[in-house]
Amino acid sequence: MHPTPDALIVIDIQNDFCPGGALAVAGGDEILAPVNALLEAYQVKVLTQDWHPAGHGSFASSHPGAAPFSVTTLPYGEQVLWPDHCVIGTKGADFHPDLNTDAADLIIRKGFRAGVDSYSAFFENDHETPTGLDGYLRTRGVSRLTLVGLATDFCVQYSALDAARLGYDVTVREDACRAIDLDGSLEAARKAMRAAGVVLEG
Ligand code: VGL
Ligand code: ZN
């Protein structure tokens, strides 16, 4: 085995984030070919899956009168209220059928607690409840991560910032990501990632 394996973290390439899905990201399905190619090139391969119970606190439908894409304040801070998406057990929560899920070593699910959202693959949106991914990567001897997937300005960004804070060397392959871009959130995310030492490539 390579002494210091590099890990590829593939964020949320699920039907609901692809064209036709409940929270479709423009061009979300265009990244399947590059992501599948990258999956061949890494020693450690992790997929994440956004995985919400019906009635999740991040859904606008759980907040009477709230419009999708509005922002509210929850006990752990600001939260965008989303259309219902990635509900456990639904087709929208499944990985895109063209994603080579067989290549993955680990699938990490996040956002399964009704009261707290989880954009990051490492911590829920309270920034303290861990998903367990850090322990997995450390025990496999990983110190360098490449992140790809959906969406650049939400789950990819939060994962990249947490990973940098945890001490990993982090690269985001922008050619294998697509963004939601709510009110300039893509440029803000790129700026925050660069400031945290994340390398933006592609
Ligand atoms: C995501 C919004 C809500 C993402 C997940 O994967 O970027 N965005 N849940
Ligand atoms: Zn979600």
mmCIF file of C-alpha atoms and ligand atoms in Angstrom:
data_model
loop_
_atom_site.group_PDB
_atom_site.id
_atom_site.type_symbol
_atom_site.label_atom_id
_atom_site.label_comp_id
_atom_site.label_asym_id
_atom_site.label_seq_id
_atom_site.Cartn_x
_atom_site.Cartn_y
_atom_site.Cartn_z
ATOM 1 C CA MET A 1 0.000 0.000 0.000
ATOM 2 C CA HIS A 2 1.096 3.567 -0.665
ATOM 3 C CA PRO A 3 2.502 4.942 2.613
ATOM 4 C CA THR A 4 0.398 8.100 2.552
ATOM 5 C CA PRO A 5 -2.670 7.457 0.443
ATOM 6 C CA ASP A 6 -4.617 10.356 -1.033
ATOM 7 C CA ALA A 7 -8.384 10.392 -0.608
ATOM 8 C CA LEU A 8 -11.112 11.451 -3.016
ATOM 9 C CA ILE A 9 -14.253 12.705 -1.267
ATOM 10 C CA VAL A 10 -17.273 12.704 -3.582
ATOM 11 C CA ILE A 11 -19.982 14.962 -2.209
ATOM 12 C CA ASP A 12 -23.715 14.311 -2.660
ATOM 13 C CA ILE A 13 -24.008 13.210 -6.314
ATOM 14 C CA GLN A 14 -27.640 12.277 -5.790
ATOM 15 C CA ASN A 15 -30.705 12.448 -8.027
ATOM 16 C CA ASP A 16 -32.222 15.401 -6.172
ATOM 17 C CA PHE A 17 -29.139 17.542 -6.905
ATOM 18 C CA CYS A 18 -29.118 16.661 -10.603
ATOM 19 C CA PRO A 19 -31.369 18.032 -13.376
ATOM 20 C CA GLY A 20 -34.942 16.883 -12.748
ATOM 21 C CA GLY A 21 -34.356 16.598 -8.991
ATOM 22 C CA ALA A 22 -35.987 18.513 -6.147
ATOM 23 C CA LEU A 23 -32.962 20.767 -5.563
ATOM 24 C CA ALA A 24 -31.373 20.528 -8.976
ATOM 25 C CA VAL A 25 -27.939 22.047 -9.455
ATOM 26 C CA ALA A 26 -27.417 23.320 -13.011
ATOM 27 C CA GLY A 27 -25.110 20.933 -14.864
ATOM 28 C CA GLY A 28 -24.971 18.571 -11.886
ATOM 29 C CA ASP A 29 -24.966 15.558 -14.177
ATOM 30 C CA GLU A 30 -22.038 16.918 -16.236
ATOM 31 C CA ILE A 31 -19.564 15.935 -13.546
ATOM 32 C CA LEU A 32 -20.269 12.198 -13.632
ATOM 33 C CA ALA A 33 -17.648 11.382 -16.251
ATOM 34 C CA PRO A 34 -14.815 13.330 -14.579
ATOM 35 C CA VAL A 35 -15.774 12.022 -11.119
ATOM 36 C CA ASN A 36 -15.866 8.410 -12.315
ATOM 37 C CA ALA A 37 -12.450 8.921 -13.897
ATOM 38 C CA LEU A 38 -11.047 10.359 -10.655
ATOM 39 C CA LEU A 39 -12.455 7.406 -8.684
ATOM 40 C CA GLU A 40 -10.019 5.190 -10.608
ATOM 41 C CA ALA A 41 -7.036 7.296 -9.570
ATOM 42 C CA TYR A 42 -7.274 7.472 -5.764
ATOM 43 C CA GLN A 43 -6.337 4.967 -3.077
ATOM 44 C CA VAL A 44 -9.093 5.988 -0.626
ATOM 45 C CA LYS A 45 -12.555 6.776 -1.973
ATOM 46 C CA VAL A 46 -15.455 8.117 0.058
ATOM 47 C CA LEU A 47 -18.947 9.073 -1.108
ATOM 48 C CA THR A 48 -21.248 11.275 0.947
ATOM 49 C CA GLN A 49 -25.030 11.084 0.818
ATOM 50 C CA ASP A 50 -27.369 13.836 2.020
ATOM 51 C CA TRP A 51 -29.932 11.842 4.011
ATOM 52 C CA HIS A 52 -32.848 13.641 5.628
ATOM 53 C CA PRO A 53 -35.902 12.307 7.462
ATOM 54 C CA ALA A 54 -39.269 13.632 6.196
ATOM 55 C CA GLY A 55 -40.056 16.919 7.956
ATOM 56 C CA HIS A 56 -36.369 17.813 8.362
ATOM 57 C CA GLY A 57 -35.677 21.216 9.956
ATOM 58 C CA SER A 58 -33.816 22.441 6.845
ATOM 59 C CA PHE A 59 -36.951 22.088 4.698
ATOM 60 C CA ALA A 60 -38.994 25.249 4.076
ATOM 61 C CA SER A 61 -42.086 23.025 4.315
ATOM 62 C CA SER A 62 -41.286 22.464 8.011
ATOM 63 C CA HIS A 63 -41.552 26.222 8.712
ATOM 64 C CA PRO A 64 -45.084 27.503 8.093
ATOM 65 C CA GLY A 65 -45.073 30.513 5.759
ATOM 66 C CA ALA A 66 -41.375 30.201 4.864
ATOM 67 C CA ALA A 67 -40.396 30.276 1.207
ATOM 68 C CA PRO A 68 -37.830 27.876 -0.225
ATOM 69 C CA PHE A 69 -34.376 29.534 -0.390
ATOM 70 C CA SER A 70 -35.220 32.007 2.384
ATOM 71 C CA VAL A 71 -32.910 32.171 5.408
ATOM 72 C CA THR A 72 -33.934 31.610 9.008
ATOM 73 C CA THR A 73 -32.167 31.420 12.351
ATOM 74 C CA LEU A 74 -32.100 28.043 14.084
ATOM 75 C CA PRO A 75 -30.526 27.344 17.515
ATOM 76 C CA TYR A 76 -27.135 26.663 15.872
ATOM 77 C CA GLY A 77 -27.160 29.711 13.561
ATOM 78 C CA GLU A 78 -28.354 30.806 10.126
ATOM 79 C CA GLN A 79 -29.945 28.187 7.923
ATOM 80 C CA VAL A 80 -31.132 28.383 4.323
ATOM 81 C CA LEU A 81 -34.539 26.716 4.017
ATOM 82 C CA TRP A 82 -34.532 24.295 1.104
ATOM 83 C CA PRO A 83 -37.177 22.542 -0.921
ATOM 84 C CA ASP A 84 -37.741 19.018 0.476
ATOM 85 C CA HIS A 85 -34.856 16.920 -0.867
ATOM 86 C CA CYS A 86 -32.892 13.723 -0.277
ATOM 87 C CA VAL A 87 -35.575 12.214 1.931
ATOM 88 C CA ILE A 88 -34.423 8.866 3.319
ATOM 89 C CA GLY A 89 -35.527 5.969 1.166
ATOM 90 C CA THR A 90 -36.693 8.032 -1.820
ATOM 91 C CA LYS A 91 -35.349 7.963 -5.365
ATOM 92 C CA GLY A 92 -34.196 11.556 -4.950
ATOM 93 C CA ALA A 93 -31.847 10.447 -2.172
ATOM 94 C CA ASP A 94 -30.293 7.696 -4.312
ATOM 95 C CA PHE A 95 -26.967 8.311 -5.977
ATOM 96 C CA HIS A 96 -27.163 9.299 -9.648
ATOM 97 C CA PRO A 97 -27.392 5.998 -11.528
ATOM 98 C CA ASP A 98 -24.229 6.775 -13.542
ATOM 99 C CA LEU A 99 -22.036 7.317 -10.469
ATOM 100 C CA ASN A 100 -19.652 4.397 -10.033
ATOM 101 C CA THR A 101 -20.653 3.680 -6.433
ATOM 102 C CA ASP A 102 -18.970 0.249 -6.606
ATOM 103 C CA ALA A 103 -15.609 2.041 -6.504
ATOM 104 C CA ALA A 104 -16.228 3.558 -3.063
ATOM 105 C CA ASP A 105 -14.624 2.300 0.155
ATOM 106 C CA LEU A 106 -17.051 4.155 2.415
ATOM 107 C CA ILE A 107 -20.397 5.891 2.136
ATOM 108 C CA ILE A 108 -21.033 8.499 4.795
ATOM 109 C CA ARG A 109 -24.565 9.755 5.362
ATOM 110 C CA LYS A 110 -25.268 13.139 6.893
ATOM 111 C CA GLY A 111 -28.227 15.319 7.812
ATOM 112 C CA PHE A 112 -30.183 12.446 9.378
ATOM 113 C CA ARG A 113 -30.939 14.301 12.627
ATOM 114 C CA ALA A 114 -34.267 16.086 12.230
ATOM 115 C CA GLY A 115 -33.212 19.281 13.994
ATOM 116 C CA VAL A 116 -29.810 20.023 12.506
ATOM 117 C CA ASP A 117 -28.618 20.250 8.919
ATOM 118 C CA SER A 118 -25.249 18.910 7.848
ATOM 119 C CA TYR A 119 -23.598 20.428 4.796
ATOM 120 C CA SER A 120 -20.101 19.282 5.715
ATOM 121 C CA ALA A 121 -18.887 15.713 5.443
ATOM 122 C CA PHE A 122 -17.084 16.245 8.780
ATOM 123 C CA PHE A 123 -19.384 18.180 11.107
ATOM 124 C CA GLU A 124 -23.067 19.013 11.228
ATOM 125 C CA ASN A 125 -24.074 22.664 10.883
ATOM 126 C CA ASP A 126 -23.641 23.195 14.641
ATOM 127 C CA HIS A 127 -19.908 22.849 13.773
ATOM 128 C CA GLU A 128 -19.399 20.380 16.631
ATOM 129 C CA THR A 129 -21.297 17.142 16.043
ATOM 130 C CA PRO A 130 -18.871 14.921 14.090
ATOM 131 C CA THR A 131 -19.911 12.573 11.299
ATOM 132 C CA GLY A 132 -17.013 10.211 12.013
ATOM 133 C CA LEU A 133 -15.249 10.864 8.688
ATOM 134 C CA ASP A 134 -12.192 12.454 10.325
ATOM 135 C CA GLY A 135 -11.583 9.308 12.381
ATOM 136 C CA TYR A 136 -11.965 7.104 9.314
ATOM 137 C CA LEU A 137 -9.490 9.108 7.256
ATOM 138 C CA ARG A 138 -6.959 9.389 10.081
ATOM 139 C CA THR A 139 -7.032 5.697 10.834
ATOM 140 C CA ARG A 140 -6.417 5.034 7.138
ATOM 141 C CA GLY A 141 -3.397 7.341 7.268
ATOM 142 C CA VAL A 142 -4.794 10.003 4.948
ATOM 143 C CA SER A 143 -3.532 13.586 5.061
ATOM 144 C CA ARG A 144 -4.347 14.862 1.539
ATOM 145 C CA LEU A 145 -7.890 15.192 0.238
ATOM 146 C CA THR A 146 -9.406 16.057 -3.121
ATOM 147 C CA LEU A 147 -13.066 17.116 -3.029
ATOM 148 C CA VAL A 148 -15.539 16.942 -5.900
ATOM 149 C CA GLY A 149 -19.335 16.946 -6.208
ATOM 150 C CA LEU A 150 -22.406 19.028 -5.391
ATOM 151 C CA ALA A 151 -22.784 21.745 -4.556
ATOM 152 C CA THR A 152 -19.549 23.767 -4.709
ATOM 153 C CA ASP A 153 -20.899 26.610 -2.570
ATOM 154 C CA PHE A 154 -22.646 24.501 0.093
ATOM 155 C CA CYS A 155 -21.635 20.945 0.902
ATOM 156 C CA VAL A 156 -18.310 21.027 -0.972
ATOM 157 C CA GLN A 157 -17.332 24.362 0.569
ATOM 158 C CA TYR A 158 -18.305 23.390 4.137
ATOM 159 C CA SER A 159 -16.451 20.096 3.787
ATOM 160 C CA ALA A 160 -13.352 21.813 2.414
ATOM 161 C CA LEU A 161 -13.287 24.431 5.188
ATOM 162 C CA ASP A 162 -13.708 21.809 7.925
ATOM 163 C CA ALA A 163 -11.041 19.608 6.344
ATOM 164 C CA ALA A 164 -8.586 22.513 6.214
ATOM 165 C CA ARG A 165 -9.378 23.373 9.840
ATOM 166 C CA LEU A 166 -8.735 19.732 10.783
ATOM 167 C CA GLY A 167 -5.282 19.984 9.221
ATOM 168 C CA TYR A 168 -5.708 18.156 5.900
ATOM 169 C CA ASP A 169 -4.162 19.407 2.672
ATOM 170 C CA VAL A 170 -7.267 20.118 0.615
ATOM 171 C CA THR A 171 -7.817 20.534 -3.109
ATOM 172 C CA VAL A 172 -11.208 21.213 -4.702
ATOM 173 C CA ARG A 173 -11.461 20.176 -8.349
ATOM 174 C CA GLU A 174 -13.883 22.802 -9.633
ATOM 175 C CA ASP A 175 -14.233 21.076 -13.006
ATOM 176 C CA ALA A 176 -15.819 18.156 -11.135
ATOM 177 C CA CYS A 177 -18.147 20.355 -9.037
ATOM 178 C CA ARG A 178 -21.220 22.454 -9.808
ATOM 179 C CA ALA A 179 -22.749 25.271 -7.717
ATOM 180 C CA ILE A 180 -26.199 26.392 -6.580
ATOM 181 C CA ASP A 181 -25.033 30.055 -6.542
ATOM 182 C CA LEU A 182 -27.629 31.744 -4.337
ATOM 183 C CA ASP A 183 -26.990 35.503 -4.202
ATOM 184 C CA GLY A 184 -23.296 35.337 -5.002
ATOM 185 C CA SER A 185 -22.648 32.305 -2.809
ATOM 186 C CA LEU A 186 -20.257 30.756 -5.333
ATOM 187 C CA GLU A 187 -17.821 33.680 -5.341
ATOM 188 C CA ALA A 188 -18.080 33.959 -1.540
ATOM 189 C CA ALA A 189 -17.318 30.254 -1.231
ATOM 190 C CA ARG A 190 -14.304 30.456 -3.540
ATOM 191 C CA LYS A 191 -12.948 33.378 -1.554
ATOM 192 C CA ALA A 192 -13.471 31.635 1.805
ATOM 193 C CA MET A 193 -11.877 28.421 0.566
ATOM 194 C CA ARG A 194 -8.813 30.215 -0.806
ATOM 195 C CA ALA A 195 -8.459 32.191 2.452
ATOM 196 C CA ALA A 196 -8.470 28.885 4.368
ATOM 197 C CA GLY A 197 -5.642 27.541 2.218
ATOM 198 C CA VAL A 198 -7.781 25.270 0.057
ATOM 199 C CA VAL A 199 -6.328 24.835 -3.437
ATOM 200 C CA LEU A 200 -8.896 25.394 -6.199
ATOM 201 C CA GLU A 201 -8.013 23.458 -9.335
ATOM 202 C CA GLY A 202 -9.602 22.743 -12.684
HETATM 203 C C1 VGL B 1 -26.716 20.552 -0.136
HETATM 204 C C2 VGL B 1 -28.309 22.146 0.284
HETATM 205 C C3 VGL B 1 -28.974 21.283 1.125
HETATM 206 C C4 VGL B 1 -25.468 20.188 -0.869
HETATM 207 C C5 VGL B 1 -27.361 19.684 0.712
HETATM 208 O O1 VGL B 1 -25.225 18.978 -1.071
HETATM 209 O O2 VGL B 1 -24.708 21.121 -1.244
HETATM 210 N N1 VGL B 1 -27.179 21.788 -0.334
HETATM 211 N N2 VGL B 1 -28.490 20.044 1.337
HETATM 212 ZN ZN ZN B 2 -29.694 18.659 2.424
#
